CSV table of C-alpha atoms in Angstrom, one decimal:
chain,number,residue,atom,x,y,z
A,11,LEU,CA,57.3,-58.0,61.0
A,12,GLU,CA,54.7,-57.4,58.2
A,13,ALA,CA,57.0,-55.0,56.4
A,14,GLY,CA,59.7,-57.6,56.4
A,15,VAL,CA,62.0,-56.2,59.2
A,16,PRO,CA,63.9,-59.1,61.0
A,17,GLU,CA,62.5,-59.9,64.4
A,18,HIS,CA,65.7,-59.5,66.3
A,19,LYS,CA,65.8,-55.9,65.2
A,20,LEU,CA,62.3,-55.2,67.0
A,21,PHE,CA,62.0,-54.0,70.4
A,22,ILE,CA,59.0,-52.9,72.3
A,23,LYS,CA,59.4,-50.3,75.0
A,24,PRO,CA,55.9,-49.1,76.3
A,25,ASN,CA,54.9,-45.7,77.2
A,26,PHE,CA,54.8,-44.7,80.9
A,27,ILE,CA,53.5,-42.1,83.3
A,28,ASP,CA,54.4,-41.0,86.8
A,29,ALA,CA,51.0,-42.1,88.3
A,30,ALA,CA,52.1,-41.0,91.7
A,31,ARG,CA,51.1,-37.4,90.8
A,32,VAL,CA,47.5,-38.3,90.3
A,33,THR,CA,45.1,-39.0,93.0
A,34,PRO,CA,42.7,-42.1,91.7
A,35,CYS,CA,38.9,-42.3,92.2
A,36,PRO,CA,37.9,-45.7,91.5
A,37,GLY,CA,34.2,-46.3,90.9
A,38,GLY,CA,31.7,-43.8,90.9
A,39,GLY,CA,30.8,-41.4,88.2
A,40,ASP,CA,27.7,-40.9,85.9
A,41,TYR,CA,29.3,-40.1,82.5
A,42,VAL,CA,31.9,-41.9,80.2
A,43,VAL,CA,34.6,-40.2,78.4
A,44,TYR,CA,36.2,-40.2,75.2
A,45,LEU,CA,39.8,-38.4,75.1
A,46,GLY,CA,41.4,-37.8,71.8
A,47,ARG,CA,41.4,-36.3,68.1
A,48,LEU,CA,38.2,-36.3,66.2
A,49,SER,CA,38.9,-37.9,63.1
A,50,SER,CA,37.6,-41.0,61.3
A,51,GLU,CA,40.6,-43.3,62.0
A,52,LYS,CA,40.0,-42.6,65.8
A,53,GLY,CA,36.6,-44.4,65.4
A,54,VAL,CA,34.5,-41.5,66.7
A,55,TRP,CA,31.7,-42.3,64.1
A,56,THR,CA,31.4,-45.7,65.7
A,57,LEU,CA,31.5,-44.0,69.0
A,58,VAL,CA,28.6,-41.5,68.4
A,59,ARG,CA,26.3,-44.2,66.7
A,60,ALA,CA,26.7,-46.5,69.6
A,61,PHE,CA,25.8,-43.9,71.8
A,62,GLU,CA,22.9,-42.7,69.7
A,63,ALA,CA,21.5,-46.3,70.3
A,64,LEU,CA,22.3,-46.5,73.8
A,65,LYS,CA,20.7,-43.5,74.9
A,66,ALA,CA,22.2,-43.3,78.4
A,67,PRO,CA,24.8,-43.0,79.8
A,68,LEU,CA,26.2,-39.4,79.0
A,69,LEU,CA,29.4,-39.3,76.7
A,70,LYS,CA,31.6,-36.4,77.2
A,71,ILE,CA,34.0,-36.0,74.0
A,72,LEU,CA,37.1,-34.3,75.1
A,73,GLY,CA,39.1,-33.3,72.0
A,74,THR,CA,38.9,-31.5,68.8
A,75,GLY,CA,39.8,-32.3,65.1
A,76,PRO,CA,38.6,-32.4,61.5
A,77,LEU,CA,35.2,-34.0,62.2
A,78,GLU,CA,34.3,-31.8,65.0
A,79,ALA,CA,31.6,-29.7,63.0
A,80,THR,CA,30.3,-32.6,61.3
A,81,LEU,CA,29.8,-34.6,64.5
A,82,LYS,CA,28.2,-31.7,66.1
A,83,GLY,CA,25.9,-31.3,63.4
A,84,TYR,CA,24.9,-35.0,63.2
A,85,VAL,CA,24.0,-34.9,67.1
A,86,ARG,CA,22.1,-31.7,66.8
A,87,GLU,CA,20.0,-32.8,63.8
A,88,ARG,CA,19.5,-36.1,65.2
A,89,GLY,CA,18.3,-34.9,68.5
A,90,ILE,CA,20.9,-36.9,70.3
A,91,THR,CA,20.8,-35.9,74.2
A,92,ASN,CA,23.6,-38.1,75.8
A,93,ILE,CA,26.7,-36.8,73.9
A,94,GLU,CA,28.3,-33.4,75.0
A,95,PHE,CA,31.3,-32.0,73.3
A,96,VAL,CA,33.8,-30.4,75.8
A,97,GLY,CA,36.5,-29.4,73.8
A,98,PHE,CA,40.1,-29.7,74.3
A,99,LYS,CA,41.1,-30.2,78.2
A,100,SER,CA,44.5,-30.5,79.8
A,101,GLY,CA,46.2,-30.1,83.1
A,102,GLU,CA,43.8,-30.5,86.2
A,103,GLU,CA,40.6,-30.0,84.3
A,104,LYS,CA,41.3,-33.2,82.2
A,105,TRP,CA,42.2,-34.9,85.3
A,106,GLU,CA,39.0,-34.0,87.1
A,107,LEU,CA,36.9,-35.0,84.1
A,108,LEU,CA,38.5,-38.7,84.1
A,109,ARG,CA,38.3,-38.8,88.1
A,110,ASN,CA,34.8,-38.3,87.9
A,111,SER,CA,34.0,-40.7,85.1
A,112,LEU,CA,32.7,-44.3,85.0
A,113,PHE,CA,35.4,-45.2,82.2
A,114,LEU,CA,37.4,-44.3,79.2
A,115,LEU,CA,36.5,-45.2,75.6
A,116,VAL,CA,39.1,-45.8,73.0
A,117,PRO,CA,37.5,-46.8,69.7
A,118,SER,CA,40.4,-46.7,67.3
A,119,GLU,CA,40.2,-48.0,63.9
A,120,CYS,CA,43.7,-47.7,63.1
A,121,TYR,CA,46.9,-49.4,64.5
A,122,GLU,CA,47.5,-47.4,67.5
A,123,THR,CA,51.2,-47.4,68.6
A,124,PHE,CA,50.3,-46.8,72.3
A,125,GLY,CA,47.8,-44.3,73.3
A,126,ILE,CA,49.0,-42.4,76.3
A,127,ALA,CA,45.1,-41.8,77.4
A,128,VAL,CA,44.9,-45.4,78.3
A,129,LEU,CA,47.4,-44.9,81.0
A,130,GLU,CA,46.2,-41.7,82.1
A,131,ALA,CA,42.6,-43.6,82.6
A,132,TYR,CA,44.5,-46.0,84.7
A,133,ALA,CA,46.3,-43.5,86.6
A,134,ALA,CA,42.8,-42.0,87.5
A,135,GLY,CA,41.6,-45.3,88.6
A,136,LYS,CA,39.4,-45.9,85.8
A,137,PRO,CA,39.1,-49.0,83.5
A,138,VAL,CA,39.1,-48.5,79.4
A,139,VAL,CA,36.7,-50.1,76.9
A,140,ALA,CA,38.8,-50.3,73.6
A,141,SER,CA,38.7,-51.7,70.3
A,142,ASP,CA,40.6,-55.0,69.6
A,143,ILE,CA,43.2,-53.5,67.1
A,144,GLY,CA,46.9,-52.5,66.9
A,145,SER,CA,48.6,-52.2,70.7
A,146,LEU,CA,45.3,-51.8,72.4
A,147,PRO,CA,44.7,-55.5,73.2
A,148,TYR,CA,48.1,-55.6,74.7
A,149,VAL,CA,47.6,-52.8,77.2
A,150,VAL,CA,44.1,-53.3,77.9
A,151,ARG,CA,43.8,-56.5,79.6
A,152,ASN,CA,40.4,-57.7,78.7
A,153,GLY,CA,38.3,-58.5,81.7
A,154,LYS,CA,41.0,-57.1,84.1
A,155,SER,CA,41.6,-53.4,83.4
A,156,GLY,CA,39.0,-52.9,80.9
A,157,THR,CA,37.1,-54.6,77.9
A,158,LEU,CA,37.7,-55.1,74.3
A,159,PHE,CA,35.3,-54.9,71.5
A,160,ARG,CA,35.3,-55.3,67.8
A,161,SER,CA,36.9,-52.6,66.1
A,162,GLY,CA,34.1,-50.7,63.8
A,163,SER,CA,31.4,-52.6,65.1
A,164,VAL,CA,28.6,-50.5,66.6
A,165,ALA,CA,26.4,-53.5,67.9
A,166,ASP,CA,29.6,-54.9,69.9
A,167,LEU,CA,30.6,-51.4,71.2
A,168,THR,CA,26.9,-50.8,72.5
A,169,GLU,CA,26.8,-54.3,74.1
A,170,LYS,CA,30.2,-53.9,76.1
A,171,VAL,CA,29.2,-50.2,77.3
A,172,ARG,CA,25.9,-51.4,78.3
A,173,TYR,CA,27.3,-54.6,80.1
A,174,LEU,CA,29.6,-52.3,82.3
A,175,ILE,CA,27.4,-49.6,83.3
A,176,GLU,CA,25.1,-52.3,84.6
A,177,ARG,CA,28.0,-53.6,86.8
A,178,PRO,CA,29.2,-50.8,88.9
A,179,ALA,CA,31.4,-53.1,91.2
A,180,GLU,CA,33.2,-54.4,88.1
A,181,ILE,CA,33.9,-51.1,87.1
A,182,GLU,CA,35.6,-50.3,90.4
A,183,ALA,CA,37.6,-53.5,90.6
A,184,MET,CA,39.0,-52.7,86.9
A,185,GLY,CA,39.9,-49.3,87.9
A,186,ARG,CA,41.9,-50.4,91.0
A,187,TYR,CA,43.7,-53.2,88.5
A,188,GLY,CA,44.3,-50.5,86.1
A,189,ARG,CA,45.9,-48.2,88.8
A,190,GLN,CA,48.3,-51.3,89.7
A,191,LEU,CA,49.4,-51.9,86.3
A,192,VAL,CA,50.3,-48.1,85.5
A,193,GLU,CA,52.1,-48.2,89.2
A,194,THR,CA,54.3,-51.1,88.1
A,195,GLU,CA,54.4,-52.2,84.5
A,196,TYR,CA,54.0,-48.4,83.1
A,197,GLY,CA,55.8,-46.7,85.6
A,198,PRO,CA,58.8,-44.8,85.4
A,199,ASP,CA,61.1,-47.5,87.0
A,200,ARG,CA,60.0,-50.1,84.6
A,201,ALA,CA,60.4,-47.9,81.5
A,202,TYR,CA,64.1,-47.0,82.6
A,203,THR,CA,64.8,-50.7,83.2
A,204,THR,CA,63.3,-51.8,79.8
A,205,LEU,CA,65.0,-49.0,77.7
A,206,MET,CA,68.6,-50.0,79.3
A,207,ARG,CA,67.8,-53.5,78.7
A,208,ILE,CA,67.2,-52.8,74.9
A,209,LEU,CA,70.1,-50.6,74.3
A,210,GLY,CA,72.4,-53.3,75.9
A,211,LYS,CA,70.8,-55.7,73.5
A,212,VAL,CA,71.3,-53.3,70.5
A,213,ALA,CA,75.1,-52.3,71.5
A,214,ARG,CA,75.9,-56.5,71.4
A,215,GLN,CA,74.5,-57.0,68.2
């Protein structure tokens, strides 16, 4: 719309995953997870500085990217003990890290189209703490499947993480809600129905 494309030519079909293949584990966990590319637009500096201020819980960073060496150097030089770089993970190893976590962090500072990591967290029964930019406010239901913070704000991210880790019952309830979302609104059946409806509209234009 901002670029001038007519609204009647725009359609939204969310990503989907088959959550039936993933065993959820709502609640529990003693660390939080970031899963994604280590680059500036992903908000990783905001993330690292927030956990430097928090001191706890442990943040496990899953992924690689152009900022990996710089971030590791910063953490080492500052003596930050609650950040661990795990590297790229996939398959069952990734799912185990998600299932055993408290929640997923998505601190993006760019317009995300639709990060699949959010659905992976939901499938594992985990809520998501995400920045309020791009598609994230539509996918992360504030107060229900997770919580939103101001994009780029270290202070707001710190506050939201601290709030959640002090409320394990809310973490579990949000994780169950997220799992319900990924089984219904973001499942394969809904994706197929949405795609066919869009194709039908386009064919009639």
